[in-house]
Amino acid sequence: MIDAVTGRVRAAQDAFARISAAPLMVRAGIFVTVLAGFALAFPAEVLSGRPLGFLAVAALLPAVGPRRVWPTFAALVMVGGWLLATDGYGRPVALWRLLALAALLYLGHTLCALAALLPYDAVVDPELITRWLLRAAAVLLGTAVLGVLLLQVAGLGGESGHQWVTVLGLLVAVGIAALLGWLLRRR
């Protein structure tokens, strides 16, 4: 029993000694991104005292376990905070806040995907991380421009315009999920 515990402690010490800077910085980026998303999503009244500690732990979980359920959990907490702020505390829906929250959600997601691929002791060329982040920035810019354009189109149709844009977006998301599922089964 003692030998097993001693062996696990030594293995943990060896693993901790082999940690390299790049994977650690990616995981720190996950923590900062998710925590910034929480700060943007939740109302200011909630961001004090004990809830802030819980949110810091919730932001740390995807950084520690990006291959597990924690990135999804953090995204759901972020969306829940936004819903709490808009419905529960009456914060108006502002376009800049919505776009920034969507950008932080995507950035946290893509950083978790990168961290899931990188072992703690990986030696990574900084160009790889730079290209990954540039690609994410291009996706965010394209999405923001398309989102603003769709909002302008929806604004032309009055109140009913928001409903058809929402339904269209839902249909596109379901269609993409079905296409991806079909492509995975085809292999």
Coordinates of N, CA and C in Angstrom, one line a residue:
M1 N 0.8 -1.2 0.0 CA 0.0 0.0 0.0 C 0.9 1.3 0.0
I2 N 1.8 1.3 0.9 CA 2.7 2.5 1.0 C 3.6 2.6 -0.3
D3 N 4.0 1.4 -0.8 CA 4.8 1.5 -2.0 C 4.0 2.0 -3.2
A4 N 2.7 1.7 -3.3 CA 1.9 2.2 -4.4 C 1.7 3.7 -4.3
V5 N 1.5 4.2 -3.1 CA 1.4 5.6 -2.9 C 2.7 6.4 -3.2
T6 N 3.8 5.8 -2.7 CA 5.1 6.4 -3.0 C 5.4 6.4 -4.5
G7 N 5.0 5.3 -5.2 CA 5.2 5.3 -6.6 C 4.4 6.3 -7.4
R8 N 3.2 6.6 -6.9 CA 2.3 7.6 -7.5 C 2.8 9.0 -7.3
V9 N 3.3 9.2 -6.1 CA 3.9 10.5 -5.8 C 5.1 10.8 -6.6
R10 N 6.0 9.8 -6.8 CA 7.2 10.0 -7.6 C 6.8 10.2 -9.0
A11 N 5.8 9.5 -9.5 CA 5.4 9.6 -10.9 C 4.8 11.0 -11.1
A12 N 4.1 11.5 -10.1 CA 3.5 12.9 -10.2 C 4.7 13.9 -10.2
Q13 N 5.7 13.7 -9.4 CA 6.8 14.6 -9.3 C 7.6 14.6 -10.6
D14 N 7.8 13.4 -11.2 CA 8.5 13.4 -12.5 C 7.7 14.1 -13.6
A15 N 6.4 13.9 -13.6 CA 5.5 14.5 -14.6 C 5.6 16.0 -14.4
F16 N 5.5 16.5 -13.2 CA 5.5 17.9 -13.0 C 6.9 18.5 -13.4
A17 N 7.9 17.8 -13.2 CA 9.3 18.3 -13.6 C 9.4 18.4 -15.1
R18 N 8.7 17.6 -15.9 CA 8.8 17.6 -17.3 C 7.9 18.7 -18.0
I19 N 7.1 19.4 -17.3 CA 6.2 20.3 -17.9 C 7.0 21.4 -18.7
S20 N 6.6 21.6 -20.0 CA 7.2 22.6 -20.8 C 6.4 23.9 -20.8
A21 N 7.0 25.0 -21.3 CA 6.3 26.3 -21.3 C 5.1 26.4 -22.2
A22 N 5.2 26.0 -23.4 CA 4.1 26.2 -24.4 C 2.8 25.6 -24.0
P23 N 2.7 24.3 -23.6 CA 1.5 23.8 -23.2 C 0.9 24.5 -21.9
L24 N 1.9 24.9 -21.0 CA 1.5 25.6 -19.8 C 0.9 27.0 -20.2
M25 N 1.4 27.7 -21.2 CA 0.9 28.9 -21.6 C -0.5 28.8 -22.3
V26 N -0.6 27.7 -23.0 CA -1.9 27.5 -23.7 C -3.0 27.3 -22.6
R27 N -2.6 26.5 -21.6 CA -3.6 26.3 -20.5 C -3.9 27.5 -19.7
A28 N -2.9 28.4 -19.5 CA -3.1 29.6 -18.8 C -4.0 30.5 -19.7
G29 N -3.8 30.5 -21.0 CA -4.7 31.2 -21.9 C -6.2 30.7 -21.8
I30 N -6.4 29.4 -21.6 CA -7.7 28.9 -21.4 C -8.3 29.5 -20.1
F31 N -7.5 29.5 -19.0 CA -8.0 30.0 -17.8 C -8.4 31.5 -17.9
V32 N -7.5 32.3 -18.5 CA -7.8 33.7 -18.6 C -9.0 34.0 -19.5
T33 N -9.1 33.3 -20.6 CA -10.2 33.5 -21.5 C -11.5 33.1 -20.9
V34 N -11.6 32.0 -20.2 CA -12.8 31.5 -19.6 C -13.2 32.5 -18.4
L35 N -12.2 32.9 -17.7 CA -12.5 33.8 -16.6 C -13.0 35.2 -17.1
A36 N -12.4 35.7 -18.2 CA -12.9 36.9 -18.8 C -14.3 36.7 -19.4
G37 N -14.6 35.6 -19.9 CA -15.9 35.3 -20.3 C -16.9 35.3 -19.2
F38 N -16.5 34.7 -18.1 CA -17.4 34.8 -16.9 C -17.6 36.2 -16.4
A39 N -16.6 37.0 -16.4 CA -16.7 38.4 -16.0 C -17.6 39.2 -16.9
L40 N -17.5 38.9 -18.2 CA -18.4 39.6 -19.1 C -19.8 39.1 -19.1
A41 N -20.0 37.8 -18.8 CA -21.4 37.2 -18.9 C -22.2 37.5 -17.6
F42 N -21.6 37.4 -16.5 CA -22.3 37.5 -15.2 C -22.5 38.9 -14.9
P43 N -23.6 39.2 -14.2 CA -23.8 40.6 -13.7 C -22.8 41.0 -12.6
A44 N -22.6 42.2 -12.4 CA -21.6 42.7 -11.5 C -22.0 42.3 -10.0
E45 N -23.3 42.2 -9.8 CA -23.7 41.9 -8.4 C -23.3 40.5 -8.0
V46 N -23.1 39.6 -9.0 CA -22.7 38.2 -8.7 C -21.2 38.1 -8.6
L47 N -20.4 39.0 -9.1 CA -19.0 38.8 -9.2 C -18.3 39.4 -7.9
S48 N -18.7 38.9 -6.8 CA -18.0 39.3 -5.6 C -18.2 38.2 -4.6
G49 N -17.2 38.1 -3.7 CA -17.2 37.1 -2.6 C -17.1 35.7 -3.1
R50 N -17.9 34.8 -2.5 CA -17.8 33.4 -2.8 C -18.1 33.0 -4.2
P51 N -19.1 33.6 -4.9 CA -19.4 33.2 -6.3 C -18.1 33.4 -7.2
L52 N -17.3 34.5 -6.9 CA -16.1 34.7 -7.7 C -15.1 33.6 -7.6
G53 N -15.0 33.0 -6.4 CA -14.2 31.9 -6.1 C -14.7 30.6 -6.9
F54 N -16.0 30.4 -6.9 CA -16.5 29.3 -7.6 C -16.3 29.5 -9.1
L55 N -16.4 30.7 -9.6 CA -16.2 31.0 -11.0 C -14.7 30.8 -11.4
A56 N -13.8 31.1 -10.5 CA -12.4 30.9 -10.7 C -12.1 29.4 -10.8
V57 N -12.7 28.6 -10.0 CA -12.5 27.2 -10.0 C -13.1 26.6 -11.3
A58 N -14.3 27.1 -11.7 CA -14.9 26.7 -12.9 C -14.0 27.1 -14.2
A59 N -13.3 28.2 -14.1 CA -12.4 28.6 -15.2 C -11.1 27.8 -15.2
L60 N -10.7 27.3 -14.0 CA -9.5 26.4 -13.9 C -9.8 25.0 -14.4
L61 N -11.0 24.5 -14.3 CA -11.2 23.1 -14.7 C -11.0 22.8 -16.1
P62 N -11.4 23.6 -17.1 CA -11.1 23.3 -18.5 C -9.6 23.4 -18.8
A63 N -8.9 24.3 -18.1 CA -7.4 24.4 -18.3 C -6.7 23.2 -17.8
V64 N -7.2 22.5 -16.7 CA -6.6 21.3 -16.2 C -7.0 20.1 -17.0
G65 N -8.3 20.0 -17.4 CA -8.8 18.9 -18.1 C -9.5 19.2 -19.4
P66 N -8.7 19.6 -20.4 CA -9.4 20.0 -21.6 C -10.0 18.9 -22.4
R67 N -9.6 17.6 -22.1 CA -10.1 16.5 -22.9 C -11.4 16.0 -22.2
R68 N -11.7 16.5 -21.1 CA -12.9 16.0 -20.4 C -14.1 16.8 -20.7
V69 N -15.1 16.8 -19.8 CA -16.3 17.5 -19.9 C -16.2 19.0 -19.5
W70 N -15.1 19.4 -18.9 CA -15.0 20.7 -18.3 C -15.1 21.9 -19.3
P71 N -14.6 21.8 -20.5 CA -14.8 22.9 -21.5 C -16.3 23.1 -21.8
T72 N -17.1 22.0 -21.9 CA -18.5 22.2 -22.1 C -19.2 22.7 -20.9
F73 N -18.8 22.3 -19.7 CA -19.3 22.8 -18.4 C -19.0 24.3 -18.3
A74 N -17.8 24.7 -18.6 CA -17.5 26.2 -18.6 C -18.3 27.0 -19.6
A75 N -18.5 26.5 -20.8 CA -19.3 27.2 -21.8 C -20.8 27.3 -21.3
L76 N -21.3 26.2 -20.7 CA -22.7 26.3 -20.2 C -22.8 27.3 -19.0
V77 N -21.8 27.3 -18.2 CA -21.8 28.3 -17.1 C -21.8 29.7 -17.6
M78 N -21.0 29.9 -18.7 CA -20.9 31.3 -19.3 C -22.2 31.7 -19.9
V79 N -22.8 30.8 -20.6 CA -24.1 31.1 -21.2 C -25.2 31.2 -20.1
G80 N -25.1 30.4 -19.1 CA -26.0 30.6 -18.0 C -25.9 31.9 -17.3
G81 N -24.6 32.4 -17.2 CA -24.4 33.7 -16.6 C -25.0 34.8 -17.4
W82 N -24.8 34.7 -18.8 CA -25.4 35.7 -19.7 C -26.9 35.7 -19.6
L83 N -27.5 34.5 -19.5 CA -29.0 34.5 -19.4 C -29.4 35.0 -18.0
L84 N -28.7 34.8 -17.0 CA -29.0 35.3 -15.7 C -28.9 36.8 -15.7
A85 N -27.9 37.4 -16.4 CA -27.7 38.8 -16.4 C -28.9 39.5 -17.2
T86 N -29.2 38.9 -18.4 CA -30.3 39.5 -19.2 C -31.7 39.3 -18.7
D87 N -32.0 38.1 -18.2 CA -33.3 37.8 -17.8 C -33.5 38.1 -16.3
G88 N -32.6 37.7 -15.5 CA -32.7 37.8 -14.0 C -32.4 39.2 -13.5
Y89 N -31.4 39.9 -14.1 CA -31.0 41.2 -13.6 C -31.4 42.3 -14.6
G90 N -32.0 42.0 -15.7 CA -32.5 43.1 -16.6 C -31.4 43.8 -17.4
R91 N -30.3 43.2 -17.6 CA -29.2 43.8 -18.4 C -29.7 43.8 -19.8
P92 N -29.6 44.9 -20.5 CA -30.0 44.9 -21.9 C -29.0 44.1 -22.8
V93 N -29.6 43.5 -23.8 CA -28.7 42.8 -24.7 C -28.0 43.8 -25.7
A94 N -26.7 43.9 -25.5 CA -25.9 44.8 -26.3 C -25.1 44.0 -27.3
L95 N -25.1 44.5 -28.5 CA -24.4 43.7 -29.6 C -22.9 43.5 -29.3
W96 N -22.2 44.5 -28.7 CA -20.8 44.3 -28.4 C -20.6 43.3 -27.4
R97 N -21.5 43.2 -26.4 CA -21.3 42.2 -25.3 C -21.6 40.8 -25.9
L98 N -22.6 40.7 -26.7 CA -22.9 39.4 -27.3 C -21.8 38.9 -28.2
L99 N -21.2 39.8 -29.0 CA -20.1 39.4 -29.9 C -18.9 39.1 -29.1
A100 N -18.6 39.8 -28.1 CA -17.4 39.5 -27.2 C -17.6 38.2 -26.5
L101 N -18.8 38.0 -26.0 CA -19.0 36.7 -25.3 C -18.9 35.5 -26.3
A102 N -19.4 35.7 -27.5 CA -19.3 34.6 -28.4 C -17.8 34.4 -28.8
A103 N -17.1 35.5 -28.9 CA -15.7 35.3 -29.3 C -14.9 34.6 -28.1
L104 N -15.2 35.0 -26.9 CA -14.5 34.3 -25.8 C -14.9 32.8 -25.7
L105 N -16.2 32.5 -26.0 CA -16.6 31.1 -26.0 C -15.8 30.3 -27.0
Y106 N -15.7 30.9 -28.2 CA -15.0 30.2 -29.3 C -13.5 30.1 -29.0
L107 N -12.9 31.2 -28.5 CA -11.5 31.2 -28.2 C -11.2 30.2 -27.1
G108 N -12.0 30.1 -26.1 CA -11.9 29.1 -25.0 C -12.0 27.7 -25.6
H109 N -12.9 27.5 -26.5 CA -13.1 26.2 -27.1 C -11.9 25.8 -27.9
T110 N -11.4 26.7 -28.8 CA -10.3 26.3 -29.6 C -9.0 26.2 -28.9
L111 N -8.8 26.9 -27.8 CA -7.7 26.7 -26.9 C -7.7 25.4 -26.2
C112 N -8.9 25.0 -25.8 CA -9.1 23.7 -25.2 C -8.8 22.6 -26.2
A113 N -9.2 22.7 -27.4 CA -8.8 21.8 -28.5 C -7.3 21.7 -28.7
L114 N -6.7 22.8 -28.7 CA -5.2 22.8 -28.8 C -4.5 22.1 -27.6
A115 N -5.0 22.5 -26.4 CA -4.4 21.9 -25.2 C -4.7 20.4 -25.1
A116 N -5.8 20.0 -25.6 CA -6.1 18.5 -25.6 C -5.1 17.8 -26.5
L117 N -4.5 18.4 -27.5 CA -3.6 17.8 -28.4 C -2.2 17.8 -27.9
L118 N -1.9 18.8 -27.0 CA -0.5 19.0 -26.5 C -0.3 18.3 -25.2
P119 N 0.6 17.3 -25.1 CA 1.0 16.8 -23.8 C 1.7 17.8 -23.0
Y120 N 1.7 17.7 -21.7 CA 2.4 18.6 -20.8 C 3.8 18.8 -21.1
D121 N 4.5 17.8 -21.6 CA 5.9 17.9 -21.8 C 6.3 18.1 -23.3
A122 N 5.3 18.5 -24.1 CA 5.6 18.7 -25.5 C 6.5 19.9 -25.8
V123 N 7.4 19.8 -26.7 CA 8.2 20.9 -27.2 C 7.5 21.4 -28.5
V124 N 7.0 22.6 -28.4 CA 6.2 23.2 -29.5 C 6.8 24.4 -30.1
D125 N 6.8 24.4 -31.4 CA 7.3 25.6 -32.2 C 6.3 26.7 -31.9
P126 N 6.7 27.9 -31.5 CA 5.8 29.0 -31.3 C 5.0 29.3 -32.5
E127 N 5.5 29.0 -33.7 CA 4.8 29.3 -34.9 C 3.5 28.5 -35.0
L128 N 3.5 27.3 -34.5 CA 2.2 26.5 -34.4 C 1.1 27.2 -33.7
I129 N 1.5 27.7 -32.5 CA 0.5 28.4 -31.7 C 0.1 29.7 -32.3
T130 N 1.0 30.4 -32.9 CA 0.7 31.6 -33.6 C -0.3 31.4 -34.8
R131 N 0.0 30.4 -35.6 CA -0.9 30.0 -36.7 C -2.3 29.6 -36.2
W132 N -2.3 28.9 -35.1 CA -3.6 28.4 -34.5 C -4.4 29.6 -34.1
L133 N -3.8 30.6 -33.4 CA -4.5 31.8 -32.9 C -4.9 32.7 -34.1
L134 N -4.1 32.8 -35.1 CA -4.4 33.6 -36.3 C -5.6 33.0 -37.0
R135 N -5.7 31.7 -37.1 CA -6.8 31.0 -37.7 C -8.1 31.3 -36.9
A136 N -7.9 31.2 -35.6 CA -9.1 31.5 -34.7 C -9.5 33.0 -34.9
A137 N -8.6 33.9 -35.0 CA -8.9 35.3 -35.1 C -9.7 35.5 -36.5
A138 N -9.2 34.8 -37.5 CA -9.9 34.9 -38.8 C -11.3 34.4 -38.7
V139 N -11.5 33.3 -38.0 CA -12.9 32.8 -37.8 C -13.7 33.8 -37.0
L140 N -13.2 34.3 -36.0 CA -13.9 35.3 -35.2 C -14.3 36.5 -36.0
L141 N -13.4 37.0 -36.7 CA -13.7 38.2 -37.5 C -14.7 38.0 -38.6
G142 N -14.6 36.8 -39.3 CA -15.6 36.5 -40.3 C -17.0 36.3 -39.6
T143 N -17.0 35.6 -38.5 CA -18.3 35.4 -37.8 C -18.9 36.7 -37.3
A144 N -18.1 37.6 -36.8 CA -18.6 38.9 -36.3 C -19.2 39.7 -37.5
V145 N -18.5 39.7 -38.6 CA -19.0 40.5 -39.7 C -20.3 39.9 -40.2
L146 N -20.3 38.5 -40.4 CA -21.5 37.9 -40.9 C -22.7 38.1 -39.9
G147 N -22.4 38.0 -38.6 CA -23.4 38.2 -37.6 C -24.0 39.6 -37.6
V148 N -23.2 40.6 -37.8 CA -23.7 42.0 -37.8 C -24.5 42.1 -39.1
L149 N -24.1 41.6 -40.2 CA -24.8 41.7 -41.4 C -26.2 41.0 -41.3
L150 N -26.2 39.8 -40.7 CA -27.5 39.1 -40.5 C -28.4 39.9 -39.5
L151 N -27.8 40.6 -38.5 CA -28.7 41.4 -37.7 C -29.2 42.6 -38.4
Q152 N -28.5 43.1 -39.3 CA -29.0 44.2 -40.2 C -30.1 43.7 -41.0
V153 N -30.0 42.6 -41.6 CA -31.0 42.0 -42.5 C -32.3 41.7 -41.6
A154 N -32.1 41.2 -40.4 CA -33.2 40.9 -39.5 C -33.9 42.2 -39.1
G155 N -33.1 43.2 -38.9 CA -33.7 44.5 -38.5 C -34.6 45.1 -39.5
L156 N -34.4 44.8 -40.8 CA -35.2 45.3 -41.9 C -36.6 44.6 -41.9
G157 N -36.7 43.4 -41.3 CA -38.0 42.7 -41.4 C -38.9 43.0 -40.2
G158 N -38.6 43.9 -39.3 CA -39.4 44.1 -38.1 C -39.2 43.1 -37.1
E159 N -40.2 42.9 -36.2 CA -40.1 41.9 -35.2 C -40.1 40.5 -35.7
S160 N -40.8 40.2 -36.8 CA -40.8 38.8 -37.3 C -39.5 38.4 -37.9
G161 N -38.7 39.4 -38.2 CA -37.4 39.1 -38.8 C -36.5 38.4 -37.9
H162 N -36.6 38.7 -36.6 CA -35.7 38.0 -35.6 C -36.1 36.5 -35.5
Q163 N -37.4 36.2 -35.7 CA -37.8 34.8 -35.5 C -37.3 34.0 -36.7
W164 N -37.4 34.5 -37.9 CA -37.0 33.7 -39.1 C -35.5 33.5 -39.1
V165 N -34.8 34.5 -38.7 CA -33.3 34.4 -38.6 C -32.9 33.4 -37.6
T166 N -33.6 33.3 -36.4 CA -33.3 32.3 -35.4 C -33.6 30.9 -35.9
V167 N -34.7 30.8 -36.5 CA -35.1 29.5 -37.1 C -34.1 29.0 -38.2
L168 N -33.7 30.0 -39.0 CA -32.8 29.7 -40.1 C -31.4 29.3 -39.5
G169 N -31.0 30.0 -38.5 CA -29.7 29.6 -37.8 C -29.8 28.2 -37.1
L170 N -30.9 27.9 -36.5 CA -31.1 26.6 -35.9 C -31.1 25.5 -37.0
L171 N -31.7 25.8 -38.1 CA -31.7 24.8 -39.2 C -30.3 24.6 -39.8
V172 N -29.6 25.6 -39.9 CA -28.2 25.5 -40.4 C -27.4 24.7 -39.4
A173 N -27.5 25.0 -38.1 CA -26.7 24.3 -37.1 C -27.1 22.8 -37.1
V174 N -28.4 22.5 -37.2 CA -28.8 21.1 -37.2 C -28.3 20.4 -38.5
G175 N -28.4 21.1 -39.7 CA -27.9 20.6 -40.9 C -26.4 20.3 -40.9
I176 N -25.6 21.2 -40.3 CA -24.2 21.0 -40.2 C -23.9 19.8 -39.3
A177 N -24.6 19.7 -38.2 CA -24.4 18.5 -37.3 C -24.7 17.2 -38.0
A178 N -25.8 17.2 -38.7 CA -26.2 16.0 -39.5 C -25.1 15.7 -40.5
L179 N -24.6 16.7 -41.2 CA -23.6 16.5 -42.2 C -22.3 15.9 -41.6
L180 N -21.9 16.5 -40.5 CA -20.7 16.0 -39.8 C -20.9 14.5 -39.3
G181 N -22.1 14.2 -38.8 CA -22.4 12.9 -38.4 C -22.4 11.9 -39.5
W182 N -22.9 12.3 -40.7 CA -22.9 11.4 -41.8 C -21.5 11.2 -42.3
L183 N -20.7 12.3 -42.3 CA -19.3 12.1 -42.8 C -18.5 11.2 -41.9
L184 N -18.7 11.3 -40.6 CA -18.0 10.4 -39.6 C -18.4 9.0 -39.8
R185 N -19.7 8.7 -40.1 CA -20.2 7.3 -40.3 C -19.7 6.8 -41.6
R186 N -19.5 7.6 -42.6 CA -19.0 7.2 -43.9 C -17.6 6.7 -43.9
R187 N -16.8 7.1 -43.0 CA -15.4 6.7 -42.9 C -15.4 5.3 -42.4

